[in-house]
XYZ file of C-alpha atoms in Angstrom:
659
model
C -0.170 0.249 0.139
C 1.589 3.891 -0.849
C 2.622 5.330 2.324
C 2.203 9.046 2.875
C 4.791 11.397 3.221
C 2.670 14.361 4.738
C 1.133 14.376 8.038
C -1.858 12.261 8.702
C -4.598 14.627 11.344
C -5.424 12.148 14.585
C -7.695 14.431 15.074
C -9.856 14.364 12.127
C -11.608 11.383 13.625
C -12.783 9.428 16.944
C -11.486 6.233 15.777
C -7.696 7.233 13.978
C -7.946 9.823 17.637
C -7.923 7.131 19.839
C -6.216 4.165 17.678
C -3.106 6.330 18.451
C -3.375 6.425 21.808
C -3.496 2.547 21.904
C 0.038 2.606 19.228
C 1.403 5.012 21.749
C 0.756 3.055 24.793
C 2.548 -0.233 22.629
C 5.519 1.585 21.507
C 5.911 2.376 25.187
C 7.407 -1.485 25.077
C 10.432 -0.190 23.229
C 11.175 3.509 24.813
C 14.452 4.316 22.348
C 12.292 3.449 19.005
C 9.625 5.418 20.317
C 11.626 8.537 21.155
C 12.943 8.862 17.856
C 15.710 5.826 17.586
C 16.407 3.367 14.554
C 14.432 0.080 14.721
C 11.655 -1.911 12.840
C 9.267 -3.532 15.200
C 5.732 -5.413 14.722
C 2.818 -5.073 15.689
C 0.206 -7.531 16.182
C -3.584 -5.606 15.926
C -6.273 -7.302 18.197
C -9.137 -8.993 16.919
C -11.261 -7.083 16.190
C -9.186 -4.158 14.087
C -7.936 -4.707 10.729
C -4.467 -3.695 9.253
C -5.542 -1.099 7.302
C -7.691 0.930 10.699
C -3.622 1.735 11.980
C -2.262 3.226 8.925
C -3.027 6.816 9.918
C -2.138 6.860 13.481
C 0.910 4.964 12.212
C 1.848 7.675 9.573
C 1.784 10.278 12.132
C 3.686 8.341 14.544
C 6.745 8.659 11.929
C 6.147 11.833 10.063
C 4.256 14.366 12.072
C 7.357 17.103 12.378
C 9.588 15.323 9.861
C 11.146 16.590 6.635
C 11.196 15.403 3.206
C 14.405 14.022 3.165
C 14.290 12.401 7.065
C 10.704 11.216 6.081
C 12.958 8.704 3.416
C 14.309 7.238 6.322
C 11.785 5.664 7.952
C 7.888 3.493 6.341
C 5.879 1.225 6.959
C 3.256 -2.106 5.934
C 0.158 -2.897 7.045
C 0.020 -6.850 6.584
C -3.614 -8.146 6.481
C -4.221 -11.822 7.710
C -5.385 -13.247 4.493
C -2.118 -12.236 2.306
C -0.108 -14.216 0.942
C 3.414 -14.837 2.778
C 5.285 -13.991 -0.831
C 3.881 -10.416 -0.867
C 4.107 -9.673 2.463
C 7.654 -10.196 2.247
C 8.124 -8.314 -0.861
C 5.738 -5.175 1.073
C 7.797 -5.697 3.285
C 11.145 -5.722 1.861
C 10.233 -2.756 -1.085
C 8.852 -0.492 2.388
C 10.749 -0.892 5.141
C 13.833 -3.307 5.001
C 16.619 -0.443 3.810
C 14.534 2.073 6.462
C 16.551 3.434 9.674
C 12.927 2.717 11.383
C 10.137 1.250 10.413
C 6.971 -0.091 11.642
C 4.988 -3.561 10.564
C 1.405 -3.496 10.849
C 0.128 -7.111 11.214
C -3.213 -9.396 11.603
C -1.802 -12.387 12.833
C 1.822 -13.731 13.867
C 2.943 -16.374 11.632
C 4.724 -13.471 9.448
C 7.361 -14.634 6.625
C 10.745 -15.738 8.049
C 12.233 -13.181 5.930
C 10.060 -10.078 8.246
C 10.594 -12.503 11.380
C 14.321 -12.552 12.396
C 14.273 -8.620 11.103
C 11.861 -7.105 13.273
C 13.394 -6.218 17.086
C 11.074 -7.028 18.222
C 7.115 -7.727 17.936
C 4.355 -6.038 20.383
C 0.788 -7.009 20.354
C -1.760 -3.977 20.350
C -4.179 -3.056 22.788
C -8.091 -2.103 22.572
C -9.308 0.940 22.880
C -9.233 1.689 26.438
C -12.132 4.374 28.407
C -9.099 6.424 28.053
C -7.949 6.891 24.757
C -11.838 7.141 24.014
C -12.766 9.845 26.338
C -9.539 11.814 25.202
C -10.577 11.209 21.788
C -14.438 12.473 22.016
C -13.062 15.144 24.016
C -9.695 16.470 21.492
C -12.027 15.429 17.716
C -16.306 16.102 19.374
C -14.997 18.408 22.131
C -17.515 15.838 24.040
C -16.903 15.528 27.621
C -17.795 11.492 28.158
C -17.157 9.943 32.403
C -15.481 6.747 32.065
C -18.241 4.681 32.935
C -19.803 6.391 29.721
C -17.043 5.208 28.137
C -16.960 1.941 29.847
C -20.656 1.340 27.752
C -19.982 2.673 24.740
C -17.174 0.099 24.405
C -19.601 -2.552 25.265
C -21.406 -2.176 22.168
C -19.960 -2.429 18.432
C -17.226 -0.795 17.302
C -18.548 0.809 13.848
C -21.770 1.727 15.542
C -20.839 2.650 18.807
C -18.694 5.273 16.091
C -21.266 5.968 14.162
C -23.384 7.618 16.960
C -21.260 9.761 17.995
C -21.523 13.045 17.104
C -20.794 16.239 17.691
C -23.420 18.102 19.540
C -25.299 15.538 21.277
C -23.885 13.851 24.852
C -23.094 10.944 25.911
C -25.954 10.110 27.138
C -28.362 11.026 24.463
C -25.304 8.756 22.106
C -26.099 5.622 24.971
C -30.105 5.802 24.781
C -29.767 5.926 20.330
C -27.607 2.672 20.732
C -29.758 0.918 23.961
C -32.833 1.594 21.482
C -30.927 -0.831 18.090
C -32.752 -4.008 18.917
C -30.883 -7.180 19.301
C -30.889 -7.921 15.862
C -29.506 -4.685 14.341
C -26.394 -4.642 16.932
C -25.273 -8.151 16.347
C -25.329 -8.418 20.541
C -26.416 -6.632 23.582
C -24.662 -4.367 25.230
C -24.257 -4.821 29.383
C -26.722 -2.387 30.940
C -26.946 -0.981 34.426
C -30.023 -4.155 35.318
C -26.707 -6.620 34.805
C -25.277 -7.090 37.819
C -21.391 -7.469 38.145
C -20.107 -11.016 38.637
C -18.794 -10.255 42.292
C -21.923 -9.248 43.128
C -23.519 -12.840 42.733
C -23.993 -14.950 45.346
C -23.751 -19.025 45.577
C -22.293 -19.898 42.103
C -19.037 -21.429 43.602
C -16.311 -22.767 41.496
C -17.614 -20.957 38.442
C -17.722 -17.500 40.355
C -13.836 -18.416 41.138
C -13.722 -19.333 37.233
C -15.080 -16.291 36.166
C -13.154 -13.860 37.993
C -10.222 -15.218 37.350
C -10.663 -15.315 33.867
C -11.335 -11.106 34.501
C -8.296 -11.020 35.998
C -6.592 -12.711 33.216
C -8.773 -10.592 30.651
C -6.540 -7.445 32.363
C -3.308 -8.955 31.565
C -3.342 -10.155 27.838
C -4.697 -6.726 26.710
C -1.900 -4.652 28.910
C 0.483 -7.472 26.629
C 1.073 -9.011 29.490
C -0.369 -12.774 29.634
C -0.121 -14.988 25.970
C -4.097 -15.637 25.020
C -3.142 -19.406 25.165
C -3.200 -18.962 28.578
C -6.003 -17.395 29.186
C -8.848 -20.989 29.822
C -11.168 -19.144 27.685
C -13.594 -22.511 26.601
C -15.826 -23.682 30.231
C -19.274 -25.527 30.097
C -21.982 -25.048 32.650
C -24.214 -27.021 33.880
C -27.236 -27.789 36.264
C -30.632 -27.841 37.382
C -32.935 -24.921 35.972
C -32.991 -21.800 37.797
C -29.652 -21.436 39.131
C -28.866 -18.632 37.193
C -26.565 -19.981 33.994
C -27.355 -16.913 31.956
C -27.528 -14.557 34.454
C -23.649 -16.056 35.341
C -22.315 -14.777 31.846
C -24.219 -11.855 31.855
C -22.661 -10.567 35.190
C -19.271 -12.253 33.802
C -19.532 -10.211 30.527
C -20.250 -6.696 32.763
C -16.844 -7.749 34.587
C -14.779 -8.205 32.338
C -15.939 -4.443 30.249
C -16.619 -7.064 27.270
C -19.440 -7.903 24.556
C -22.183 -10.151 25.114
C -23.605 -12.320 22.205
C -26.189 -14.665 23.888
C -27.654 -17.644 21.069
C -28.876 -21.114 21.402
C -30.172 -23.887 18.913
C -33.183 -23.609 19.082
C -32.772 -19.956 17.933
C -30.879 -20.917 14.874
C -33.140 -23.745 14.356
C -35.389 -20.379 13.499
C -34.007 -18.576 10.675
C -35.275 -21.602 8.502
C -33.799 -25.080 7.236
C -30.530 -26.950 7.511
C -28.656 -24.967 5.787
C -29.734 -21.113 7.526
C -29.522 -22.484 10.714
C -25.395 -22.955 10.082
C -25.519 -19.786 8.353
C -27.014 -18.106 11.451
C -24.655 -19.999 13.974
C -21.888 -19.012 11.934
C -23.340 -15.512 12.117
C -23.262 -15.408 15.584
C -19.741 -16.932 16.260
C -18.647 -13.723 13.189
C -20.599 -11.419 15.902
C -18.686 -11.827 18.627
C -15.486 -12.108 16.454
C -15.342 -8.926 15.146
C -16.247 -7.376 18.780
C -13.370 -9.532 20.357
C -12.772 -9.421 22.795
C -15.639 -10.726 23.915
C -18.555 -13.595 25.797
C -20.174 -15.586 23.229
C -22.841 -17.558 25.264
C -24.885 -21.046 23.450
C -27.286 -21.731 25.759
C -29.165 -25.019 26.277
C -26.519 -26.687 24.571
C -27.495 -30.023 25.038
C -30.274 -29.296 22.161
C -26.889 -30.324 19.699
C -27.070 -33.452 20.746
C -24.489 -36.408 20.282
C -23.828 -38.230 17.642
C -22.737 -41.474 19.030
C -26.998 -41.260 19.884
C -28.240 -40.339 16.401
C -30.032 -43.741 14.960
C -33.151 -42.190 13.219
C -33.957 -40.753 9.563
C -32.813 -37.476 10.453
C -29.351 -38.494 12.111
C -27.779 -36.685 8.449
C -29.650 -33.647 9.714
C -28.220 -33.146 13.259
C -24.372 -34.689 12.599
C -24.019 -31.346 10.259
C -25.830 -29.419 12.635
C -22.605 -31.034 15.224
C -19.427 -31.003 12.923
C -20.773 -27.114 11.838
C -20.842 -26.528 16.169
C -17.266 -28.010 16.355
C -16.261 -25.734 13.345
C -17.195 -22.829 14.406
C -15.597 -23.820 18.104
C -12.267 -24.672 15.718
C -12.513 -21.257 14.587
C -12.960 -19.428 17.938
C -10.279 -21.025 19.650
C -8.110 -19.095 16.715
C -8.428 -15.953 17.620
C -7.809 -14.367 20.527
C -9.805 -12.349 23.023
C -12.920 -14.712 21.836
C -14.445 -16.662 25.332
C -16.784 -19.526 24.996
C -19.791 -20.181 27.519
C -21.540 -23.449 27.218
C -25.284 -24.090 29.399
C -26.822 -27.724 29.591
C -29.317 -28.972 32.399
C -28.017 -32.008 30.622
C -24.352 -32.739 30.403
C -24.215 -36.289 29.590
C -25.857 -35.738 26.391
C -23.628 -33.234 24.951
C -21.395 -34.968 21.555
C -17.809 -35.639 23.384
C -16.226 -33.802 21.053
C -17.378 -30.670 22.152
C -16.050 -31.311 25.132
C -12.640 -31.917 24.633
C -9.543 -29.660 24.707
C -9.591 -26.245 23.373
C -12.935 -26.359 23.231
C -15.302 -25.964 26.106
C -12.915 -28.159 28.310
C -13.491 -26.959 31.462
C -17.099 -28.388 33.225
C -18.833 -26.383 36.183
C -21.300 -27.761 37.916
C -23.561 -24.532 39.115
C -26.225 -26.227 42.346
C -28.786 -25.195 44.095
C -27.643 -22.663 46.399
C -27.418 -23.015 50.174
C -28.957 -21.978 53.112
C -26.978 -18.804 53.501
C -26.723 -17.784 49.661
C -29.980 -17.999 49.675
C -30.552 -15.248 52.139
C -27.469 -13.570 50.232
C -29.996 -13.316 46.898
C -32.835 -11.747 48.756
C -31.310 -9.586 50.870
C -28.915 -8.946 46.759
C -33.335 -8.543 45.182
C -34.556 -6.953 47.404
C -31.825 -4.216 47.575
C -32.279 -0.156 49.238
C -36.153 -2.161 50.089
C -34.404 -5.131 52.995
C -34.536 -3.503 56.410
C -35.000 -6.467 58.186
C -33.167 -9.702 58.944
C -33.762 -12.800 56.671
C -32.077 -15.327 58.656
C -35.390 -17.422 59.622
C -35.950 -17.250 55.645
C -33.060 -19.730 55.232
C -34.258 -22.849 56.169
C -38.217 -21.775 54.878
C -36.352 -21.659 50.749
C -34.538 -24.766 50.761
C -34.838 -26.565 47.498
C -35.279 -23.156 45.890
C -33.474 -21.232 43.464
C -32.075 -18.040 42.489
C -34.884 -17.964 39.923
C -37.584 -19.061 42.232
C -36.315 -16.564 45.634
C -36.334 -14.059 42.715
C -40.205 -14.516 41.814
C -40.149 -14.672 45.394
C -39.453 -10.632 46.278
C -41.120 -9.671 42.951
C -43.947 -10.543 44.127
C -43.414 -9.256 47.776
C -42.470 -5.778 45.981
C -45.768 -6.090 44.118
C -48.266 -6.939 47.141
C -46.506 -4.018 49.363
C -47.050 -1.513 46.278
C -50.732 -2.739 45.888
C -50.908 -1.495 49.826
C -48.382 1.435 49.783
C -46.173 0.543 51.671
C -42.342 -0.877 52.245
C -42.095 -4.248 51.854
C -42.243 -6.159 55.068
C -40.793 -9.655 56.314
C -44.636 -11.209 56.307
C -44.633 -9.954 52.338
C -41.889 -12.412 51.579
C -43.207 -15.059 53.990
C -47.324 -15.542 51.966
C -45.077 -15.650 48.463
C -43.677 -18.902 50.201
C -44.751 -22.596 49.301
C -46.648 -23.455 52.689
C -43.561 -26.602 52.821
C -44.592 -30.062 53.664
C -42.889 -31.508 57.049
C -41.197 -34.955 56.994
C -42.854 -36.749 59.924
C -44.163 -39.733 61.437
C -44.366 -43.157 59.783
C -42.678 -41.204 56.361
C -40.241 -39.413 58.450
C -39.401 -42.884 60.253
C -39.492 -44.461 57.002
C -36.724 -42.168 55.588
C -34.598 -43.261 58.688
C -34.853 -46.016 58.171
C -33.951 -45.875 54.690
C -30.774 -43.084 55.067
C -29.456 -45.423 57.866
C -29.835 -48.816 55.429
C -27.184 -46.481 53.079
C -24.812 -44.964 55.420
C -24.781 -49.006 57.589
C -23.885 -50.516 54.341
C -21.872 -48.165 53.275
C -19.387 -47.954 55.808
C -18.806 -51.647 56.535
C -18.298 -52.360 52.188
C -15.811 -48.873 52.895
C -17.453 -47.628 49.734
C -15.889 -44.076 49.847
C -15.665 -41.710 52.602
C -18.211 -41.132 54.286
C -19.610 -37.647 55.016
C -22.442 -37.769 57.076
C -26.177 -38.801 56.112
C -29.770 -36.082 56.383
C -33.504 -36.315 56.379
C -34.696 -32.824 55.182
C -37.363 -31.506 57.421
C -39.675 -30.729 54.330
C -40.427 -31.016 51.439
C -41.772 -28.678 48.333
C -44.804 -29.613 47.013
C -43.574 -27.131 43.821
C -41.036 -30.227 42.209
C -42.252 -33.208 41.812
C -39.498 -35.333 42.918
C -36.453 -34.586 45.195
C -34.756 -35.911 48.305
C -36.155 -36.233 51.186
C -32.871 -36.848 52.856
C -29.399 -38.628 51.866
C -26.344 -40.523 52.732
C -22.559 -38.658 51.224
C -20.055 -41.130 50.103
C -16.709 -39.266 48.592
C -15.135 -41.945 46.336
C -12.140 -41.294 44.724
C -11.447 -39.599 41.497
C -9.286 -43.050 40.324
C -9.903 -46.465 41.840
C -9.760 -50.431 40.523
C -13.444 -50.175 39.312
C -13.091 -53.883 38.843
C -16.982 -55.944 39.409
C -16.169 -56.062 42.800
C -16.401 -51.619 42.710
C -19.707 -52.100 40.375
C -20.930 -55.077 43.360
C -19.616 -52.861 46.326
C -21.670 -49.652 44.852
C -25.692 -51.292 43.768
C -25.191 -53.244 47.164
C -25.162 -49.373 48.444
C -27.564 -48.248 46.571
C -29.893 -51.253 47.525
C -29.246 -51.051 50.763
C -32.152 -49.005 51.564
C -34.868 -50.577 50.440
C -33.314 -54.036 52.452
C -33.193 -51.641 55.443
C -36.925 -51.208 54.909
C -37.537 -54.445 54.402
C -36.256 -56.310 57.022
C -37.710 -53.442 59.894
C -41.001 -52.382 58.275
C -41.528 -55.022 56.109
C -41.752 -53.340 52.663
C -40.717 -50.322 51.062
C -42.306 -47.454 49.652
C -41.992 -46.085 46.268
C -38.830 -43.633 46.969
C -36.102 -45.493 45.735
C -37.595 -45.993 42.716
C -38.486 -42.799 41.356
C -36.810 -40.488 39.336
C -33.666 -41.339 36.909
C -31.147 -40.379 39.377
C -33.394 -42.386 42.086
C -31.161 -45.384 44.089
C -33.206 -48.401 42.148
C -32.129 -46.740 38.655
C -29.005 -46.233 39.198
C -28.330 -49.578 40.320
C -29.792 -50.895 37.447
C -27.692 -48.636 35.183
C -24.658 -50.459 36.803
C -25.900 -53.535 36.103
C -26.811 -53.194 32.268
C -23.248 -51.275 32.071
C -21.603 -54.433 33.875
C -23.469 -56.543 31.541
C -22.920 -54.853 28.328
C -19.968 -52.996 28.780
C -17.464 -53.902 31.043
C -17.617 -57.537 29.860
C -18.685 -58.627 33.886
C -21.705 -60.474 32.881
C -22.541 -63.821 31.316
C -21.414 -62.686 28.108
C -18.021 -61.294 27.109
C -19.164 -58.945 24.399
C -19.879 -55.176 24.510
C -23.055 -54.012 22.680
C -24.435 -50.560 22.599
C -23.986 -47.102 23.449
C -25.817 -45.573 26.043
C -26.693 -47.256 29.474
C -30.652 -47.077 29.288
C -33.415 -50.290 28.769
C -34.543 -47.888 25.698
C -31.467 -48.784 23.471
C -31.776 -51.753 23.650
C -35.743 -53.082 23.635
C -35.766 -55.450 26.473
C -38.507 -58.086 24.228
C -35.214 -58.191 21.950
C -33.093 -59.426 24.646
C -35.546 -61.107 27.032
C -31.647 -62.829 28.758
C -30.353 -59.239 29.103
C -33.078 -58.184 31.817
C -32.930 -61.780 33.668
C -29.580 -61.134 34.076
C -29.781 -57.408 35.618
C -32.230 -58.291 37.587
C -30.222 -61.329 39.213
C -27.206 -59.072 40.193
C -29.940 -56.995 41.378
C -31.049 -59.413 43.524
C -28.296 -60.863 44.471
C -27.378 -57.782 45.831
C -30.425 -56.834 47.311
C -30.255 -60.247 49.664
C -26.110 -58.640 50.308
C -27.460 -55.879 51.586
C -29.507 -57.096 54.141
C -27.444 -59.326 54.987
C -24.785 -56.998 56.026
C -27.933 -55.076 57.536
C -29.112 -58.491 59.584
C -25.275 -59.176 61.053
C -25.464 -54.729 62.177
C -28.903 -54.478 63.104
C -28.332 -53.085 66.515
C -26.543 -50.182 64.654
C -29.238 -49.791 61.729
C -31.671 -49.152 64.720
C -29.438 -46.762 66.555
C -28.314 -44.994 63.308
C -31.548 -44.928 62.533
C -33.432 -43.662 66.292
C -30.717 -41.048 66.089
C -31.529 -39.232 62.580
C -35.561 -39.752 63.428
C -34.855 -37.182 66.580
C -31.971 -35.121 65.231
C -32.083 -35.507 61.012
C -28.777 -35.538 60.419
C -25.842 -38.383 61.726
C -22.037 -36.996 61.221
C -19.276 -38.988 61.131
C -17.642 -38.576 64.324
C -21.591 -39.771 65.814
C -21.633 -42.188 63.767
C -18.680 -43.990 64.992
C -19.988 -43.300 68.912
C -22.926 -45.637 67.538
C -21.215 -47.987 66.628
C -18.568 -48.299 69.694
C -21.828 -47.938 71.414
C -23.862 -50.525 70.193
C -20.427 -52.809 70.238
C -19.889 -52.577 73.816
C -23.673 -52.344 74.936
C -22.450 -48.932 76.421
C -25.211 -45.892 77.333
C -25.891 -43.537 74.220
C -24.577 -39.733 74.762
C -27.748 -37.686 74.504
C -29.295 -36.128 71.183
C -28.216 -32.430 71.346
C -24.881 -33.423 71.522
C -22.916 -33.133 67.685
C -25.227 -32.567 65.776
C -24.972 -31.724 62.166
C -27.251 -28.644 62.014
C -26.568 -28.025 58.545
C -27.299 -30.302 55.955
C -25.992 -28.285 53.120
C -22.393 -28.599 54.616
C -22.080 -32.019 53.364
C -23.908 -32.449 50.892
C -22.233 -30.445 48.264
C -19.409 -31.774 46.336
C -19.239 -35.484 46.937
C -19.403 -37.963 44.409
C -21.918 -40.840 44.885
C -25.147 -39.446 47.206
C -27.682 -42.361 47.836
C -31.178 -41.402 49.248
C -34.478 -41.627 49.019
C -36.508 -39.336 46.476
C -39.577 -38.015 47.146
C -43.041 -36.940 46.148
C -45.742 -35.154 46.925
């Protein structure tokens, strides 16, 4: 490209002035050159800028105040990412190689060897920052912009933002104009006042820690102090509905101060046939790439499916959708500044290739908020309206998600507005579902059931025992929920032989065995739902017979762990084998419980009265029944909050309840 020798006026446009600021900041890393010394510098553009964007700023830097003869000793060249290596090499040699001072502006670090060995240093250009934009607006438009306004302006697509900047418009008016643009026109949604910062969110555990580290790493990357390859930039979020996966992604973008694009497979499908879907998918990723640093959020990612399970007449369509997503994910991995976050309620239904290294390889589970987090969420949702103590609402909101709690606060505020007064604690309690207390004969059956898991699990040393509890109440809004659970932590790496499988099945069925032993029969809590004890035990037995080579037939067939795949009528022998494994392990669990009957009764008695048994209390009970000693009073060493050990354990056995 031709090099002008006349000084470009950086005051001619906001964009040029702002980019000049980023250029000066980058050259601080080669101070001798910045002060007029000799050298050849390679500048790498941010992903949302082209090399030619810097032509005017570079001209100004090299030739401002320089006479014709001295100007001949300086040169520069702009190299696009699509430039052929030979052409880039020739351009460099003709414009820069014989110069005393030269700048190479490139969109990629993958430069021809002749350029790589010639340059003295390679510097990453940073993005336009708040200070750059404020200075440019003041100089070019005589427009005062606050730091907060500049941050909001930079959240919009750059070209859209630049177009909105005009003389005689206030910063507030410009922001309002930009906010009025629909998401389809704006290619994304900038973060507004209603989006909280990640630091302000509660109940996000490891996800919040990951996000805050990402925000810190982004700042280092933007300053050129961290390579993009060292940034953890792909995340899969999973968790039940209502825990706030989308809110997390928006809050993360707000904290990072980056462009945010939310999309989903359903949105892509709404555009039309397969070609339209793939086009919409690529367009969303292109929008995020054009506005890096940015976050693209893929909601309900399990809708994409798993190619291993596609078997119907639509398999070809579904496979092409998965392949299309893998293609754009790989493209995203090669673009500095782009973070991809996927969200799902069912991580097991996502194609394994999507979770491979370089794609969404980091998986974080967002669980239901614990009692402390629930109180904090209520307090945050109430904001200035919170003038009373909320602690008593913690236990009353058990099993409620962040979305549930937000709805409670909205309903309470609406009730207070209707009556023309401030929100009261009673407004909140009136919006809570009428919880069903677990009492009487049902509570005793739950206690016996969970005691069975506890006794058999510890007898078989099936992982580290963390405790056992009974829920105080059930929430009628949920079809299925735990009435209680015994928690065991199993090592990540363990010998998963036939004994391991059978021991886990035995522990899973120990609740049923305990109920049959003491009560004569068991209720349906052990078999309600896909995560129930009986369902898990069945899947393990099915795996033994069809996947692990631990059955009567030494072969592997099928892909999943569900009866639906095999068709029980077609393989009746499989039903018989799985049933026999379950019967054998149920009998073994009963044998263990008969041997440990005093301990089983002691644990169930404490559970019935207090609602929980800690590991230390279990050992005391074990010693007491061995020696026929006296058990200490019930009011000592009680686990007052099951949340303390409920989260983060690998194997949790429990009784499902259906209110």
